[in-house]
Short mmCIF file of N, CA, C and O in Angstrom, two decimals:
data_model
loop_
_atom_site.label_atom_id
_atom_site.label_comp_id
_atom_site.label_asym_id
_atom_site.label_seq_id
_atom_site.Cartn_x
_atom_site.Cartn_y
_atom_site.Cartn_z
N MET A 10 8.34 1.52 31.00
CA MET A 10 7.35 1.47 29.93
C MET A 10 7.97 0.80 28.70
O MET A 10 9.03 1.24 28.23
N PRO A 11 7.35 -0.25 28.15
CA PRO A 11 7.92 -0.91 26.97
C PRO A 11 7.73 -0.07 25.71
O PRO A 11 6.89 0.82 25.66
N LYS A 12 8.51 -0.39 24.70
CA LYS A 12 8.39 0.29 23.42
C LYS A 12 7.07 -0.09 22.76
O LYS A 12 6.56 -1.18 22.97
N VAL A 13 6.53 0.81 21.96
CA VAL A 13 5.29 0.54 21.22
C VAL A 13 5.68 -0.14 19.92
O VAL A 13 6.49 0.38 19.16
N LYS A 14 5.09 -1.30 19.67
CA LYS A 14 5.47 -2.07 18.49
C LYS A 14 4.66 -1.65 17.27
O LYS A 14 3.49 -1.31 17.37
N THR A 15 5.32 -1.72 16.10
CA THR A 15 4.67 -1.49 14.82
C THR A 15 3.88 -2.74 14.45
O THR A 15 4.32 -3.85 14.75
N LYS A 16 2.72 -2.57 13.81
CA LYS A 16 1.96 -3.71 13.31
C LYS A 16 2.75 -4.36 12.18
O LYS A 16 3.09 -3.69 11.20
N SER A 17 3.07 -5.64 12.30
CA SER A 17 3.94 -6.29 11.32
C SER A 17 3.26 -6.41 9.96
O SER A 17 3.93 -6.38 8.93
N SER A 18 1.94 -6.51 9.92
CA SER A 18 1.24 -6.57 8.63
C SER A 18 1.34 -5.24 7.90
O SER A 18 1.53 -5.20 6.68
N ALA A 19 1.23 -4.13 8.62
CA ALA A 19 1.34 -2.80 8.01
C ALA A 19 2.77 -2.53 7.55
O ALA A 19 2.98 -1.90 6.51
N LYS A 20 3.72 -3.03 8.30
CA LYS A 20 5.13 -2.85 7.95
C LYS A 20 5.43 -3.46 6.59
O LYS A 20 6.22 -2.93 5.80
N LYS A 21 4.76 -4.60 6.29
CA LYS A 21 4.98 -5.29 5.02
C LYS A 21 4.23 -4.61 3.86
O LYS A 21 4.65 -4.71 2.72
N ARG A 22 3.12 -3.96 4.15
CA ARG A 22 2.25 -3.43 3.10
C ARG A 22 2.54 -1.99 2.70
O ARG A 22 2.23 -1.58 1.59
N PHE A 23 3.09 -1.19 3.60
CA PHE A 23 3.26 0.24 3.33
C PHE A 23 4.72 0.64 3.42
O PHE A 23 5.49 0.09 4.21
N LYS A 24 5.09 1.62 2.58
CA LYS A 24 6.44 2.18 2.59
C LYS A 24 6.30 3.70 2.68
O LYS A 24 5.33 4.28 2.22
N LEU A 25 7.30 4.34 3.24
CA LEU A 25 7.31 5.79 3.35
C LEU A 25 8.14 6.36 2.21
O LEU A 25 9.26 5.89 1.96
N SER A 26 7.62 7.35 1.50
CA SER A 26 8.36 7.96 0.40
C SER A 26 9.34 9.00 0.96
O SER A 26 9.29 9.33 2.15
N GLY A 27 10.17 9.52 0.10
CA GLY A 27 11.15 10.52 0.52
C GLY A 27 10.52 11.80 1.01
O GLY A 27 11.07 12.49 1.87
N THR A 28 9.35 12.14 0.46
CA THR A 28 8.65 13.37 0.86
C THR A 28 7.75 13.16 2.07
O THR A 28 7.07 14.08 2.51
N GLY A 29 7.68 11.91 2.57
CA GLY A 29 6.89 11.63 3.77
C GLY A 29 5.50 11.08 3.49
O GLY A 29 4.73 10.87 4.41
N LYS A 30 5.18 10.85 2.21
CA LYS A 30 3.88 10.27 1.88
C LYS A 30 3.94 8.76 2.04
O LYS A 30 5.00 8.16 1.93
N ILE A 31 2.80 8.15 2.31
CA ILE A 31 2.74 6.70 2.51
C ILE A 31 2.37 6.05 1.18
O ILE A 31 1.37 6.41 0.57
N ARG A 32 3.19 5.11 0.75
CA ARG A 32 2.99 4.42 -0.52
C ARG A 32 2.38 3.05 -0.27
O ARG A 32 2.61 2.44 0.76
N ARG A 33 1.60 2.56 -1.25
CA ARG A 33 0.96 1.26 -1.14
C ARG A 33 0.96 0.58 -2.50
O ARG A 33 1.14 1.22 -3.53
N LYS A 34 0.73 -0.73 -2.49
CA LYS A 34 0.63 -1.49 -3.73
C LYS A 34 -0.83 -1.54 -4.15
O LYS A 34 -1.73 -1.39 -3.33
N HIS A 35 -1.06 -1.75 -5.45
CA HIS A 35 -2.41 -1.86 -5.98
C HIS A 35 -2.94 -3.28 -5.78
O HIS A 35 -2.18 -4.24 -5.77
N ALA A 36 -4.25 -3.39 -5.68
CA ALA A 36 -4.91 -4.69 -5.60
C ALA A 36 -5.18 -5.22 -7.00
O ALA A 36 -4.91 -4.54 -7.99
N PHE A 37 -5.70 -6.43 -7.09
CA PHE A 37 -6.14 -7.07 -8.34
C PHE A 37 -5.00 -7.38 -9.31
O PHE A 37 -5.18 -7.37 -10.51
N LYS A 38 -3.82 -7.70 -8.79
CA LYS A 38 -2.68 -8.01 -9.66
C LYS A 38 -2.22 -9.46 -9.47
O LYS A 38 -1.22 -9.87 -10.02
N SER A 39 -2.98 -10.27 -8.73
CA SER A 39 -2.48 -11.59 -8.39
C SER A 39 -3.00 -12.72 -9.27
O SER A 39 -2.26 -13.65 -9.55
N HIS A 40 -4.26 -12.67 -9.70
CA HIS A 40 -4.79 -13.78 -10.49
C HIS A 40 -5.83 -13.27 -11.49
O HIS A 40 -6.21 -12.09 -11.46
N ILE A 41 -6.28 -14.16 -12.38
CA ILE A 41 -7.16 -13.84 -13.51
C ILE A 41 -6.57 -12.68 -14.33
O ILE A 41 -7.20 -11.64 -14.55
N LEU A 42 -5.33 -12.89 -14.77
CA LEU A 42 -4.63 -11.83 -15.49
C LEU A 42 -4.86 -11.89 -16.99
O LEU A 42 -4.50 -10.94 -17.70
N THR A 43 -5.44 -12.99 -17.50
CA THR A 43 -5.59 -13.13 -18.95
C THR A 43 -6.60 -12.15 -19.52
O THR A 43 -6.42 -11.65 -20.63
N LYS A 44 -7.66 -11.83 -18.77
CA LYS A 44 -8.68 -10.92 -19.30
C LYS A 44 -8.34 -9.44 -19.07
O LYS A 44 -9.02 -8.58 -19.60
N LYS A 45 -7.32 -9.16 -18.28
CA LYS A 45 -6.92 -7.78 -18.03
C LYS A 45 -5.96 -7.32 -19.12
O LYS A 45 -5.09 -8.08 -19.55
N SER A 46 -6.10 -6.07 -19.52
CA SER A 46 -5.24 -5.56 -20.59
C SER A 46 -3.82 -5.35 -20.08
O SER A 46 -3.59 -5.21 -18.87
N THR A 47 -2.89 -5.31 -21.01
CA THR A 47 -1.47 -5.13 -20.66
C THR A 47 -1.26 -3.79 -19.97
O THR A 47 -0.51 -3.70 -19.00
N LYS A 48 -1.93 -2.76 -20.46
CA LYS A 48 -1.81 -1.43 -19.88
C LYS A 48 -2.30 -1.41 -18.44
O LYS A 48 -1.67 -0.82 -17.56
N ARG A 49 -3.42 -2.08 -18.20
CA ARG A 49 -3.99 -2.14 -16.85
C ARG A 49 -3.06 -2.87 -15.90
O ARG A 49 -2.82 -2.43 -14.77
N LYS A 50 -2.50 -4.00 -16.34
CA LYS A 50 -1.58 -4.77 -15.49
C LYS A 50 -0.31 -3.98 -15.20
O LYS A 50 0.21 -4.02 -14.08
N ARG A 51 0.16 -3.26 -16.19
CA ARG A 51 1.37 -2.45 -16.01
C ARG A 51 1.13 -1.34 -14.99
O ARG A 51 1.97 -1.07 -14.14
N ASN A 52 -0.03 -0.70 -15.05
CA ASN A 52 -0.34 0.37 -14.10
C ASN A 52 -0.60 -0.15 -12.70
O ASN A 52 -0.36 0.56 -11.72
N LEU A 53 -1.07 -1.39 -12.57
CA LEU A 53 -1.26 -1.99 -11.25
C LEU A 53 0.07 -2.32 -10.58
O LEU A 53 0.12 -2.46 -9.36
N THR A 54 1.13 -2.47 -11.37
CA THR A 54 2.45 -2.78 -10.82
C THR A 54 3.03 -1.59 -10.07
O THR A 54 3.76 -1.74 -9.09
N LYS A 55 2.70 -0.38 -10.53
CA LYS A 55 3.25 0.85 -9.93
C LYS A 55 2.67 1.07 -8.52
O LYS A 55 1.56 0.65 -8.22
N MET A 56 3.44 1.76 -7.71
CA MET A 56 2.99 2.07 -6.36
C MET A 56 2.01 3.24 -6.39
O MET A 56 2.13 4.15 -7.20
N GLY A 57 1.02 3.19 -5.49
CA GLY A 57 0.06 4.27 -5.35
C GLY A 57 0.24 4.92 -4.00
O GLY A 57 1.07 4.50 -3.19
N GLU A 58 -0.51 5.98 -3.76
CA GLU A 58 -0.43 6.67 -2.48
C GLU A 58 -1.67 6.36 -1.66
O GLU A 58 -2.76 6.18 -2.20
N VAL A 59 -1.50 6.33 -0.37
CA VAL A 59 -2.63 6.11 0.55
C VAL A 59 -3.46 7.38 0.56
O VAL A 59 -2.93 8.50 0.59
N HIS A 60 -4.78 7.24 0.51
CA HIS A 60 -5.68 8.39 0.50
C HIS A 60 -5.55 9.16 1.82
O HIS A 60 -5.27 8.58 2.88
N THR A 61 -5.77 10.46 1.74
CA THR A 61 -5.60 11.31 2.92
C THR A 61 -6.52 10.92 4.07
O THR A 61 -6.17 11.08 5.24
N SER A 62 -7.71 10.40 3.74
CA SER A 62 -8.65 10.00 4.79
C SER A 62 -8.17 8.75 5.53
O SER A 62 -8.57 8.51 6.67
N ASP A 63 -7.31 7.95 4.90
CA ASP A 63 -6.81 6.72 5.53
C ASP A 63 -5.43 6.90 6.15
O ASP A 63 -4.95 6.01 6.84
N GLU A 64 -4.79 8.04 5.89
CA GLU A 64 -3.42 8.25 6.37
C GLU A 64 -3.28 8.13 7.87
O GLU A 64 -2.32 7.55 8.37
N GLY A 65 -4.24 8.67 8.62
CA GLY A 65 -4.18 8.62 10.08
C GLY A 65 -4.15 7.21 10.62
O GLY A 65 -3.37 6.89 11.52
N ARG A 66 -5.01 6.35 10.05
CA ARG A 66 -5.06 4.95 10.49
C ARG A 66 -3.78 4.22 10.18
O ARG A 66 -3.26 3.44 10.99
N VAL A 67 -3.22 4.47 8.98
CA VAL A 67 -1.99 3.79 8.58
C VAL A 67 -0.82 4.27 9.44
O VAL A 67 0.02 3.48 9.87
N LYS A 68 -0.77 5.57 9.72
CA LYS A 68 0.29 6.11 10.58
C LYS A 68 0.20 5.53 11.99
O LYS A 68 1.21 5.28 12.63
N ALA A 69 -1.01 5.30 12.46
CA ALA A 69 -1.20 4.70 13.79
C ALA A 69 -0.68 3.26 13.80
O ALA A 69 -0.07 2.82 14.78
N MET A 70 -0.90 2.53 12.69
CA MET A 70 -0.40 1.16 12.61
C MET A 70 1.12 1.11 12.50
O MET A 70 1.75 0.22 13.04
N LEU A 71 1.68 2.10 11.79
CA LEU A 71 3.13 2.15 11.62
C LEU A 71 3.82 2.87 12.78
O LEU A 71 5.05 2.91 12.84
N ARG A 72 3.03 3.47 13.66
CA ARG A 72 3.54 4.22 14.82
C ARG A 72 4.45 5.37 14.38
O ARG A 72 5.53 5.55 14.91
N ILE A 73 3.97 6.13 13.38
CA ILE A 73 4.74 7.30 12.89
C ILE A 73 4.28 8.53 13.64
O ILE A 73 3.12 8.78 13.80
#
């Protein structure tokens, strides 16, 4: 039986925290930055957590 491979796109997008939670990056940080406030852009830089309803799907992609 071959090993089960991790989805390479999910591997790039999600990280596992020390406590076992799945971390993700925020959207809307790539373009049209002039109209966004400095505070908003700064908060988009920080990592967020994957919602509990989506955790199962992400874990399946990461094969956790």
